[in-house]
Structure formats: structure tokens, C-alpha cells
PDB file of C-alpha atoms and ligand atoms in Angstrom:
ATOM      1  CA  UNK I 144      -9.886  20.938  -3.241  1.00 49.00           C
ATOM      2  CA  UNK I 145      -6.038  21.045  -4.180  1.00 52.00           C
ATOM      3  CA  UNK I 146      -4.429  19.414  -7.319  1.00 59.00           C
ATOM      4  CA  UNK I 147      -2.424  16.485  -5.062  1.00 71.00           C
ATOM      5  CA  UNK I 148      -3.871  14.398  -2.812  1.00 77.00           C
ATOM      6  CA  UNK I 149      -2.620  14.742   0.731  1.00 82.00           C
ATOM      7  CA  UNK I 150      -3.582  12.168   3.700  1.00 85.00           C
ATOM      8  CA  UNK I 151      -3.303  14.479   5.674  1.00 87.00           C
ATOM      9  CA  UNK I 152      -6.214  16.710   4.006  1.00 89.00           C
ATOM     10  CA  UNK I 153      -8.270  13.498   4.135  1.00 89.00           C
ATOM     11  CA  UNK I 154      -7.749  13.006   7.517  1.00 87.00           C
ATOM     12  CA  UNK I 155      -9.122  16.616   8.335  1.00 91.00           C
ATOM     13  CA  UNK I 156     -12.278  16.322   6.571  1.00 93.00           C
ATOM     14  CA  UNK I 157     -13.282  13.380   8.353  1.00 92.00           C
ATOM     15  CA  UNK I 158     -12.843  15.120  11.878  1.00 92.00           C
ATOM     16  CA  UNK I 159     -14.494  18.017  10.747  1.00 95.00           C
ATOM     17  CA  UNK I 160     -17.444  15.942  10.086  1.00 97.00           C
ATOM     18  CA  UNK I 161     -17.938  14.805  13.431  1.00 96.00           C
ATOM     19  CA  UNK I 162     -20.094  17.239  15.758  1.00 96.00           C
ATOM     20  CA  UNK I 163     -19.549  17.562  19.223  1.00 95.00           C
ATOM     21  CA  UNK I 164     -22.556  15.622  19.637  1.00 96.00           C
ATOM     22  CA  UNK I 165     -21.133  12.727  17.748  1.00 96.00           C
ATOM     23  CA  UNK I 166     -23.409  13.869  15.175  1.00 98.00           C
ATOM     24  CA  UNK I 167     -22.106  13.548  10.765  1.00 98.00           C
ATOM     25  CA  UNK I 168     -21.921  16.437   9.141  1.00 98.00           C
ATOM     26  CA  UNK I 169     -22.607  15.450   5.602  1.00 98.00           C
ATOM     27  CA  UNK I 170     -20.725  18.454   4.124  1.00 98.00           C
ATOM     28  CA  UNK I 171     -17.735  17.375   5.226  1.00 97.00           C
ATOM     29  CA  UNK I 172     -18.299  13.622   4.798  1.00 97.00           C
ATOM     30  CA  UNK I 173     -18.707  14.279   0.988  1.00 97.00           C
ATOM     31  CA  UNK I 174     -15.981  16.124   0.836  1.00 96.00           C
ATOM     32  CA  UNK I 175     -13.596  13.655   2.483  1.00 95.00           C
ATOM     33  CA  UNK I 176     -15.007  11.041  -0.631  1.00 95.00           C
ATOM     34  CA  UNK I 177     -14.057  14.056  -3.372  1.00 94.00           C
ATOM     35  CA  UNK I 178     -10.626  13.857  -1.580  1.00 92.00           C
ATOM     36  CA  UNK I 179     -10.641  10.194  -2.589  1.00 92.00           C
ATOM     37  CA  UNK I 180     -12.423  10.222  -5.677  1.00 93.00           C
ATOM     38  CA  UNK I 181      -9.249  12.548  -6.930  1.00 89.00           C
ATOM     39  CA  UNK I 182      -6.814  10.240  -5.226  1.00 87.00           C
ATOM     40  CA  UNK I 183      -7.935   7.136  -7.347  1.00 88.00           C
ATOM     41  CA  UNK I 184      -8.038   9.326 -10.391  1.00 87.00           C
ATOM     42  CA  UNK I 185      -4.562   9.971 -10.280  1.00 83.00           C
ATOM     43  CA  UNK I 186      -4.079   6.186 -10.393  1.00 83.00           C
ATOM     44  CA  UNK I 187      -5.311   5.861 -13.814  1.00 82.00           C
ATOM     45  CA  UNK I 188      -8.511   5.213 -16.146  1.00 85.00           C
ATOM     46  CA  UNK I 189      -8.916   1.638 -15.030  1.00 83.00           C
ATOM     47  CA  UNK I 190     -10.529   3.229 -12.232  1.00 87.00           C
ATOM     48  CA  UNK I 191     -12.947   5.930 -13.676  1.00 90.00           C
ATOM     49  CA  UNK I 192     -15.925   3.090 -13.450  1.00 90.00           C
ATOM     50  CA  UNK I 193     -15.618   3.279 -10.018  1.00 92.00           C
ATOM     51  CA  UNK I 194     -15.121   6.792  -9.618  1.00 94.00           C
ATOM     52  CA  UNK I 195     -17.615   7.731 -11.502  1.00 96.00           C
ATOM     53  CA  UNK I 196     -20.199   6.305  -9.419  1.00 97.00           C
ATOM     54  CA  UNK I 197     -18.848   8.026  -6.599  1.00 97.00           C
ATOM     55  CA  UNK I 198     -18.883  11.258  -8.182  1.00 97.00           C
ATOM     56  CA  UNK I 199     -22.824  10.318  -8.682  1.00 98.00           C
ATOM     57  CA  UNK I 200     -23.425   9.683  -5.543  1.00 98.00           C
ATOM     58  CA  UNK I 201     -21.477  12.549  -4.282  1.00 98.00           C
ATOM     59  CA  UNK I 202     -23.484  14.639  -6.411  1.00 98.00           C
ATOM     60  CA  UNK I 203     -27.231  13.595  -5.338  1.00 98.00           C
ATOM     61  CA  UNK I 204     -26.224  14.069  -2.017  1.00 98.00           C
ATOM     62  CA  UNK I 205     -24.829  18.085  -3.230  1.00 98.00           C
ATOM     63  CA  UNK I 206     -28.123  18.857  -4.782  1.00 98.00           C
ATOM     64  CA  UNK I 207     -30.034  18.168  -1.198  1.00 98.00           C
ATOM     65  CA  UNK I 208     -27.341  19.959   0.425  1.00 98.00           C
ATOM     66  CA  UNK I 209     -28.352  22.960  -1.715  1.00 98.00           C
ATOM     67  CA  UNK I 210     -31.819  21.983  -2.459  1.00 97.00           C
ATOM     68  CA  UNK I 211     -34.887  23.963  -0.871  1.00 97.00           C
ATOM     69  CA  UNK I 212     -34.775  21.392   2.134  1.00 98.00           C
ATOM     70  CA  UNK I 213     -31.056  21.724   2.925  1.00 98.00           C
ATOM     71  CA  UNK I 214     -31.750  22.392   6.669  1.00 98.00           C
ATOM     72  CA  UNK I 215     -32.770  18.882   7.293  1.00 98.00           C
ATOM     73  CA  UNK I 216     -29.497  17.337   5.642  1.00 98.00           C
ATOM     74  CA  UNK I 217     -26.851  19.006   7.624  1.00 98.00           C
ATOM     75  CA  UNK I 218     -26.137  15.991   9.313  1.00 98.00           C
ATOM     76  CA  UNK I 219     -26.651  12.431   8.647  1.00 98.00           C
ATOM     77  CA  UNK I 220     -28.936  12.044  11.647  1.00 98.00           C
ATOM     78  CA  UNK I 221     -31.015  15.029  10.673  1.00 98.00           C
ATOM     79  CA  UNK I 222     -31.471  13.672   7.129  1.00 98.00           C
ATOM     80  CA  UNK I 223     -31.933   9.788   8.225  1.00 98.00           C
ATOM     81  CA  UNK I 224     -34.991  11.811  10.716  1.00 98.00           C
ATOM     82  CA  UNK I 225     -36.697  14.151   7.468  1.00 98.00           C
ATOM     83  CA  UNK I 226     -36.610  11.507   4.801  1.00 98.00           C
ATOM     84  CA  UNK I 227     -37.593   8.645   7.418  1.00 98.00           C
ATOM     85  CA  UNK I 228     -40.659  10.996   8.695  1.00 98.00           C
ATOM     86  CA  UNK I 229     -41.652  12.553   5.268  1.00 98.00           C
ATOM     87  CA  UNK I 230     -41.670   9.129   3.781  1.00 97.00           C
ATOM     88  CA  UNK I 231     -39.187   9.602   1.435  1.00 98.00           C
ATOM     89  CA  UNK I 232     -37.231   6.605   1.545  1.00 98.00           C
ATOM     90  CA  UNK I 233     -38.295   3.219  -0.391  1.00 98.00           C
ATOM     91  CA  UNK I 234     -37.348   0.988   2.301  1.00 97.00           C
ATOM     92  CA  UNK I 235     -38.055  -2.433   0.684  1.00 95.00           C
ATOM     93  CA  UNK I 236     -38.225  -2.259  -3.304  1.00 94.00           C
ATOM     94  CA  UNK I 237     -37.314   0.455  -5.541  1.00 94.00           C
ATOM     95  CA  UNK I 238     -40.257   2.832  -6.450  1.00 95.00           C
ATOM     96  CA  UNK I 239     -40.946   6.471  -6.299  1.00 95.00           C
ATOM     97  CA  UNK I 240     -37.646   7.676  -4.086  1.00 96.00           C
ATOM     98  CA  UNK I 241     -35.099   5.600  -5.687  1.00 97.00           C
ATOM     99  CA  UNK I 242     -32.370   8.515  -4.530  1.00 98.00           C
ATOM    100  CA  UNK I 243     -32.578   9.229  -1.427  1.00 98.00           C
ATOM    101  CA  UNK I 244     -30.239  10.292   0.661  1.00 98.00           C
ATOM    102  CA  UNK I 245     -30.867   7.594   3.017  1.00 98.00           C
ATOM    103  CA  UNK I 246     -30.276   4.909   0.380  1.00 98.00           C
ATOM    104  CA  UNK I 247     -27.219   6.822  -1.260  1.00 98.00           C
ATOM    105  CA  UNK I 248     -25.645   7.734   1.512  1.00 98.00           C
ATOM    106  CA  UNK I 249     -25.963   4.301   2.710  1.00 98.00           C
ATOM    107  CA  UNK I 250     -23.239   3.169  -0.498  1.00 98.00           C
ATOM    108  CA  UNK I 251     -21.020   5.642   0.518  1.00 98.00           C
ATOM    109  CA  UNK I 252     -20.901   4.299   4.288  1.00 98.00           C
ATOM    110  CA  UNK I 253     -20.405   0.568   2.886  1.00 98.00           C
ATOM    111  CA  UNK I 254     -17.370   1.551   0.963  1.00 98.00           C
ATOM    112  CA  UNK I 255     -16.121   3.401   4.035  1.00 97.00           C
ATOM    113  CA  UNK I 256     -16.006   0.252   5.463  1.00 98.00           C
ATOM    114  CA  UNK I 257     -13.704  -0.910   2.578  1.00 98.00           C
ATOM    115  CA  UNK I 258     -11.632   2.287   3.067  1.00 96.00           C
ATOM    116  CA  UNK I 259     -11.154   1.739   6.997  1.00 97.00           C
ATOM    117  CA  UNK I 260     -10.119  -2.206   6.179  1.00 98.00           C
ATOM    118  CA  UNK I 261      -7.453  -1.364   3.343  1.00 97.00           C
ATOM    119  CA  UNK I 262      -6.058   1.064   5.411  1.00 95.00           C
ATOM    120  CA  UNK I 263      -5.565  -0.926   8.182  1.00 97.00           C
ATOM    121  CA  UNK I 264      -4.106  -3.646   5.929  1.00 97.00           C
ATOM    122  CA  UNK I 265      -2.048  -1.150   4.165  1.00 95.00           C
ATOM    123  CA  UNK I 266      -0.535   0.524   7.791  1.00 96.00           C
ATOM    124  CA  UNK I 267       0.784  -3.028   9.000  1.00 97.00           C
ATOM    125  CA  UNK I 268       2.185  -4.360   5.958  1.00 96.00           C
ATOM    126  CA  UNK I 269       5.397  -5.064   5.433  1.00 94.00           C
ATOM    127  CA  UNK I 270       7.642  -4.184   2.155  1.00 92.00           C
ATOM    128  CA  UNK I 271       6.833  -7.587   0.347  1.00 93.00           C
ATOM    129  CA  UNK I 272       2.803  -6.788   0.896  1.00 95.00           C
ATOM    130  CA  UNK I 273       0.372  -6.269  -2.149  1.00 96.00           C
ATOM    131  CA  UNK I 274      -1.705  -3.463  -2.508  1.00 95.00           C
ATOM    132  CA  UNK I 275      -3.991  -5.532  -4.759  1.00 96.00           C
ATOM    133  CA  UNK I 276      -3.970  -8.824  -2.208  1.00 97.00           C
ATOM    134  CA  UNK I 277      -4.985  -6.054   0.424  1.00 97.00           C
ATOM    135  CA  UNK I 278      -7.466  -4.139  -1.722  1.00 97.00           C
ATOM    136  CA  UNK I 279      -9.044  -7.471  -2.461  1.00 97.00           C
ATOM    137  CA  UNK I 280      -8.999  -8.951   0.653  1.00 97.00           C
ATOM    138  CA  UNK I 281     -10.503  -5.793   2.278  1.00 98.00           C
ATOM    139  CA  UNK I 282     -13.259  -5.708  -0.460  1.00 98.00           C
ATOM    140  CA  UNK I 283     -14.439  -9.069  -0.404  1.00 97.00           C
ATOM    141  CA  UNK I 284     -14.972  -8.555   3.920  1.00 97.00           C
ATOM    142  CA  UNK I 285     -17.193  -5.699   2.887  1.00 97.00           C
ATOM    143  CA  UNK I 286     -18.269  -4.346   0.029  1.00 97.00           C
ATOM    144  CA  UNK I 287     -18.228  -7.595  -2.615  1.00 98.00           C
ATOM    145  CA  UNK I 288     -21.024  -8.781  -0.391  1.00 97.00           C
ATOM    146  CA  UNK I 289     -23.361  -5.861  -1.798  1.00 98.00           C
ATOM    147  CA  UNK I 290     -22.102  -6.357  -5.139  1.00 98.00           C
ATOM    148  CA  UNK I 291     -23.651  -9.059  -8.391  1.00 97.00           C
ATOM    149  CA  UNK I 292     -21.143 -10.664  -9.931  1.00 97.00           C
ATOM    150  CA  UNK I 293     -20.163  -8.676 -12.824  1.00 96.00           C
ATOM    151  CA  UNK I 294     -19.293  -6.058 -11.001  1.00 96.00           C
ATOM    152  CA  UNK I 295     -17.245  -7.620  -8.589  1.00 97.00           C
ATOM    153  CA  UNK I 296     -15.214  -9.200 -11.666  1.00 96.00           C
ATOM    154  CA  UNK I 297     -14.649  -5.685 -13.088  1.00 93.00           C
ATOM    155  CA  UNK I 298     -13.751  -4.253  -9.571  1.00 93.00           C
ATOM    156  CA  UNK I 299     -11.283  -7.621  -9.564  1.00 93.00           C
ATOM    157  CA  UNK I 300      -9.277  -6.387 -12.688  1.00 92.00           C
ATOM    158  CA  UNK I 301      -9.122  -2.694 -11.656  1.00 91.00           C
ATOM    159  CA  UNK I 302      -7.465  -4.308  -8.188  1.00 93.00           C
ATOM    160  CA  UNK I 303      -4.314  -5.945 -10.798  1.00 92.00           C
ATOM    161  CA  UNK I 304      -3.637  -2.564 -11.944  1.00 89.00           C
ATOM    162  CA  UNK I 305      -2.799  -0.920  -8.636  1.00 92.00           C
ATOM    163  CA  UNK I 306       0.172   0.219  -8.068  1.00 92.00           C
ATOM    164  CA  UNK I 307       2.885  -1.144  -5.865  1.00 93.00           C
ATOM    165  CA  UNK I 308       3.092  -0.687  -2.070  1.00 94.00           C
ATOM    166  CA  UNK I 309       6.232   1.837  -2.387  1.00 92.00           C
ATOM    167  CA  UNK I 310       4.361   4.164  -5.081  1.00 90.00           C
ATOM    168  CA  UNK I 311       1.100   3.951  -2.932  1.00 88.00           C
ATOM    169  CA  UNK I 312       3.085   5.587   0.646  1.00 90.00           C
ATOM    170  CA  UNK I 313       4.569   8.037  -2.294  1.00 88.00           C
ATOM    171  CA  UNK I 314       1.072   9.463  -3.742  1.00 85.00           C
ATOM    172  CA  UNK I 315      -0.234   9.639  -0.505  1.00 85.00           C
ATOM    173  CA  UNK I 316       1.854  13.102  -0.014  1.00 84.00           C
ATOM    174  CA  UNK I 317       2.211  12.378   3.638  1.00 86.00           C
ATOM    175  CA  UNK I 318       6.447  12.378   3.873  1.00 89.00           C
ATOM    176  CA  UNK I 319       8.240   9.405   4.395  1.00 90.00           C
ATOM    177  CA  UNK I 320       7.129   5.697   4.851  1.00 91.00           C
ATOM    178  CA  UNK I 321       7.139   5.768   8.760  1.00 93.00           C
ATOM    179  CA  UNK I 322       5.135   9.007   8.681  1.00 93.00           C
ATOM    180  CA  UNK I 323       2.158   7.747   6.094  1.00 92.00           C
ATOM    181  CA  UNK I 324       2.408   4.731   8.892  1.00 94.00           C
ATOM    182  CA  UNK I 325       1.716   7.298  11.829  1.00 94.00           C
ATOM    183  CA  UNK I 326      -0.982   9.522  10.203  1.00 93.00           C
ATOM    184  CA  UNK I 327      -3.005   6.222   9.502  1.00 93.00           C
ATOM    185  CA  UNK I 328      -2.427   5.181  12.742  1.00 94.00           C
ATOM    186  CA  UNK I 329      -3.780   8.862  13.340  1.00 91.00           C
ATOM    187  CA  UNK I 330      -7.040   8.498  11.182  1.00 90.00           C
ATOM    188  CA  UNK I 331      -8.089   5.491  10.836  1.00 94.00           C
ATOM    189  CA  UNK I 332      -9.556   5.663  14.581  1.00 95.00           C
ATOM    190  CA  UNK I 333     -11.521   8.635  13.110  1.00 94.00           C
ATOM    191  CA  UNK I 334     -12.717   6.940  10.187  1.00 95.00           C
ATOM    192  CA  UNK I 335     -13.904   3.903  12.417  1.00 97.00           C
ATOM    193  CA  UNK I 336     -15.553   6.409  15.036  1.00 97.00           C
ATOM    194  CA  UNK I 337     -17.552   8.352  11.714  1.00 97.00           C
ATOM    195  CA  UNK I 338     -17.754   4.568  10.578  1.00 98.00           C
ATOM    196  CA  UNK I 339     -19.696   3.220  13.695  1.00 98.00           C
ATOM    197  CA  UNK I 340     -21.848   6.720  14.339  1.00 98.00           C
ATOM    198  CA  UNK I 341     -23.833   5.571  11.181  1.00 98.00           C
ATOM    199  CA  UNK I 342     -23.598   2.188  11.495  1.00 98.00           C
ATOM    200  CA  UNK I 343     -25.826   2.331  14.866  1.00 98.00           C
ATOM    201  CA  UNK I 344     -27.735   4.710  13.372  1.00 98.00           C
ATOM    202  CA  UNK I 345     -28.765   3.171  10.020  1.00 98.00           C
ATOM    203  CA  UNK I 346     -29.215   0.033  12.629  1.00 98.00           C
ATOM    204  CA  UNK I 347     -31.384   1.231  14.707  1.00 98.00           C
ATOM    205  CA  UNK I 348     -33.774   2.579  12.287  1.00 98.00           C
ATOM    206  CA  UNK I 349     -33.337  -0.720   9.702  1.00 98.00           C
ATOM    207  CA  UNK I 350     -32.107   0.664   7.179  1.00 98.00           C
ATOM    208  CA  UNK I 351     -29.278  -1.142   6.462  1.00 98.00           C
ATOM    209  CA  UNK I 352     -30.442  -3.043   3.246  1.00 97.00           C
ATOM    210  CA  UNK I 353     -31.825  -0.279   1.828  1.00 98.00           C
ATOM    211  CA  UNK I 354     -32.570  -0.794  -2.040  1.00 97.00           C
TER     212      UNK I 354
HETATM  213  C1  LIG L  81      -5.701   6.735   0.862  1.00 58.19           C
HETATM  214  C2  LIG L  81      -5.938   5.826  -0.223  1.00 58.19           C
HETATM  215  C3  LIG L  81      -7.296   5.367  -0.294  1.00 58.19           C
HETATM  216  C4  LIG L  81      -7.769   5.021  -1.645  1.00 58.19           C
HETATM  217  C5  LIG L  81      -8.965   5.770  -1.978  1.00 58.19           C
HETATM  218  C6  LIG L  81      -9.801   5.087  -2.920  1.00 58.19           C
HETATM  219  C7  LIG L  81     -11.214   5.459  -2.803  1.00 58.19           C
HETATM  220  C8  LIG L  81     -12.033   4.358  -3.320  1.00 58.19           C
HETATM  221  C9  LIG L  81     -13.447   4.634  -3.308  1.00 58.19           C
HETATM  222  C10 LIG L  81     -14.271   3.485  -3.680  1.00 58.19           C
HETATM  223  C11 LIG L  81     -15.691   3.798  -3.485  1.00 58.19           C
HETATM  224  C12 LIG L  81     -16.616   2.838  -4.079  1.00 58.19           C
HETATM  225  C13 LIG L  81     -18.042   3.244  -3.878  1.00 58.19           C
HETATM  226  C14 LIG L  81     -18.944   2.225  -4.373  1.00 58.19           C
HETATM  227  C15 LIG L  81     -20.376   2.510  -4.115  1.00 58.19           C
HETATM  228  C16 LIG L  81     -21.161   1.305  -4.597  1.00 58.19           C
HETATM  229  O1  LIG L  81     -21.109   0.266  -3.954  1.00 58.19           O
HETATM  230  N1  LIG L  81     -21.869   1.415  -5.731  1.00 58.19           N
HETATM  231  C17 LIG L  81     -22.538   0.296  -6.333  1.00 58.19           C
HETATM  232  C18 LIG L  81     -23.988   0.237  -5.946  1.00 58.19           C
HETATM  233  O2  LIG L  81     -24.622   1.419  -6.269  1.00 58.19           O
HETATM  234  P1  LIG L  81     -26.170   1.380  -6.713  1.00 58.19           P
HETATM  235  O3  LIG L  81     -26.574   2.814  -6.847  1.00 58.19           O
HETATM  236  O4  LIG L  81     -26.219   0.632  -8.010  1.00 58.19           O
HETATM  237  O5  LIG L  81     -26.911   0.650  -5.637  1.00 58.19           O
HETATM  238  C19 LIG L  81     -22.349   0.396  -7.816  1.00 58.19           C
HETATM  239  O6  LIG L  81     -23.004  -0.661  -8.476  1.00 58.19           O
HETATM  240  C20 LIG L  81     -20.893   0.397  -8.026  1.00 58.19           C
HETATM  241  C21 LIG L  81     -20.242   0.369  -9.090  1.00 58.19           C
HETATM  242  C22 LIG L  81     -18.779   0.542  -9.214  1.00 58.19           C
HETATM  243  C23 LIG L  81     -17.920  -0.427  -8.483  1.00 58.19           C
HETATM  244  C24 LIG L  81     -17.494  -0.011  -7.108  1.00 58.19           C
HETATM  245  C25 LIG L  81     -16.373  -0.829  -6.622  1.00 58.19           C
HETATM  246  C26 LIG L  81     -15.790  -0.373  -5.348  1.00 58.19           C
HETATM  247  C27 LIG L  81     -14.446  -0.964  -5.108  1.00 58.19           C
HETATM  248  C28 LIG L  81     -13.728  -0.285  -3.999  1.00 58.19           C
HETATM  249  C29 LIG L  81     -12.284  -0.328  -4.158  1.00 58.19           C
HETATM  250  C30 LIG L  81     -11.694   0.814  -4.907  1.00 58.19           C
HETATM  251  C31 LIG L  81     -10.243   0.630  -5.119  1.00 58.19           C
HETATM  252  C32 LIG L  81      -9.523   1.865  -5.414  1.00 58.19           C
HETATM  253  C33 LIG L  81      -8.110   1.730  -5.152  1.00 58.19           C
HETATM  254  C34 LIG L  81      -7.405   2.912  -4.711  1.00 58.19           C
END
């Protein structure tokens, strides 16, 4: 991973995570979220709650990728298929696998959702648009819903301190304003396509409220 965040790098991982079977390669799906966790570090402490739990996440997910099982989690459909099969997954209450990869991953894929929704906000805006209106607004479609109160209020003043549209395009790294607008046009088609691959899939084996 480089020093500055580029778009453009972002962009990458996510294709590279998509098989030609449509399947997720978790590798690169991870890395694509390191790629972001070092994006909102660069936009100051008020953040580091939230990144840290990324980095957490990011990290249980790492240790199976290097574990003794690792074969089964090269993709997310492989992994959804071992943990589902070796019982490994509390499905209904927390108890003796409150990690899994199943259930972890599963945070990750909400907040993607968040991701694809700012994006989209943030690649049709106009100069007089908010990042924090559009932050929030894209958070409270997706994410708030899986979130208690307190949380939401914390994730509510970290919004205030975002910065403004103009730096936003800047930090982005991807050249001028009309050419961070065409590489989100550019990815956020892949995002929604990595998006929907695990929606289905967590949907079709229920495991979509996963504790
Ligand atoms: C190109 C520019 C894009 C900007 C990139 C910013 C990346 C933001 C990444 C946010 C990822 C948030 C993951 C949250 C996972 C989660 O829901 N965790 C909760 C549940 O976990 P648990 O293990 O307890 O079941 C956990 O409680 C979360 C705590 C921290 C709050 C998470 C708030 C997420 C707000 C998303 C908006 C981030 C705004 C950043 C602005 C750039």
C-alpha cells in the first residue's frame, strides 16, 4: 500500500476481487477497505473510532487468510460454504464463534453499501453540495439501521468534521474535478456488481442478520 490515497488504486482492488466466475476474492476485498481505512486517516483523528474497527475487522479476516484453513477463505463463497458446513457461524445469538468470517465479513459488506451510496451522492453533486449532508444521508439509508444509538451520535459528529466538497475531489489523487467525476462513474458499477455478488449470497443462505 502507497503513502497517498489514489481512487484510482481503489478502483483496481475491487476488480481484482471479482473472479471470472463472479466469485469475491477476499484478498483483494480487504485490501480495497485498507485503501480506505488510510484514506479516512488522512482526514484526521475524529475518525480513528471508526477506523479502528475497520482495521479489526480487516485483521480477523487476515489471520483466516493465513490461518491453517486458508484454502477455504479464498473467496467469499468458499468461506460462506466451510464456516456454514463446519458449523462455525453463530447464526442467531452470540456464543462460541463470535468472529467469524461470515459475521465479520458481513460488517464490512454493510458499510460497502454506505461507500457505493456516498459515492454516488458525491459524483452528482454540484459545487454548493455537502460532504457531511451526503455522508449522512447515505449512512442513515444503510448502515445507521445496524447501528444503537450511541454510536450513530458519535458517527453524527465525525460527519461535521469532514471536509469540504473541493478538498474531498483533491485527496482523492484522481486529477481534476471532471476526472474524479469519470473514475466514479468508472467504479462505482464495480463496487455495486462486488456489492450485489454477496448480497444474493449472504441472502440465499440467511445470513444477513448475522449477530
Ligand atoms: C473515496 C472516499 C471514500 C471514503 C472512504 C471512507 C471509508 C469509510 C469506512 C467506514 C467503514 C465503517 C465500517 C463499520 C463496520 C461496523 O458497522 N461496525 C460496527 C458493528 O461492529 P460489531 O463487531 O460491533 O458488530 C461497530 O459497532 C462500529 C463502530 C464504529 C462506527 C462505524 C461508523 C461507520 C460510518 C461510516 C462512514 C464513515 C465516514 C468516513 C468519511 C470519509
Amino acid at each position: 500500500m502507497a503513502d497517498t490515497f489514489s481512487l484510482q488504486r481503489v478502483l483496481e482492488t475491487f476488480r481484482s476481487s471479482l473472479s471470472e466466475k463472479k466469485e469475491v476474492y477476499i484478498k483483494y476485498y480487504i485490501a480495497g477497505w485498507q485503501e480506505l481505512v488510510a484514506f479516512m486517516n488522512s482526514l484526521g483523528n475524529v475518525f480513528s473510532f471508526i477506523s479502528k474497527d475497520v482495521v479489526s475487522k480487516i485483521q480477523i479476516l487476515e489471520n483466516f487468510l493465513s490461518g491453517e484453513n486458508r484454502s477455504h477463505y479464498v473467496t467469499i463463497q468458499s468461506m460462506v460454504k466451510y464456516e456454514l458446513e463446519n458449523d462455525l457461524v453463530d447464526l442467531t445469538k452470540r456464543g462460541s464463534h463470535p468472529e467469524s468470517g461470515c459475521r465479520t465479513l458481513l460488517r464490512l459488506h454493510r458499510a460497502l453499501r454506505w461507500l457505493e451510496l456516498f459515492l454516488e451522492r458525491l459524483r452528482t453533486s454540484t459545487e454548493d453540495s455537502k460532504t457531511s449532508v451526503m455522508c449522512s444521508d447515505a449512512y442513515n439509508e444503510s448502515l445507521a439501521q445496524h447501528h444503537p444509538w450511541l454510536i450513530r451520535k458519535a458517527v453524527g459528529v465525525a460527519f461535521c468534521a469532514l471536509p469540504g466538497r473541493d478538498t474531498f475531489f483533491d485527496v482523492m489523487n484522481a486529477g481534476d474535478h471532471t476526472q474524479v467525476v469519470a473514475l466514479l462513474g468508472e467504479s462505482l458499477p464495480l463496487i455495486a456488481e462486488v456489492y450485489q455478488i454477496t448480497e444474493d449470497l449472504y441472502a440465499k443462505n440467511n445470513l444477513l442478520e448475522l449477530p
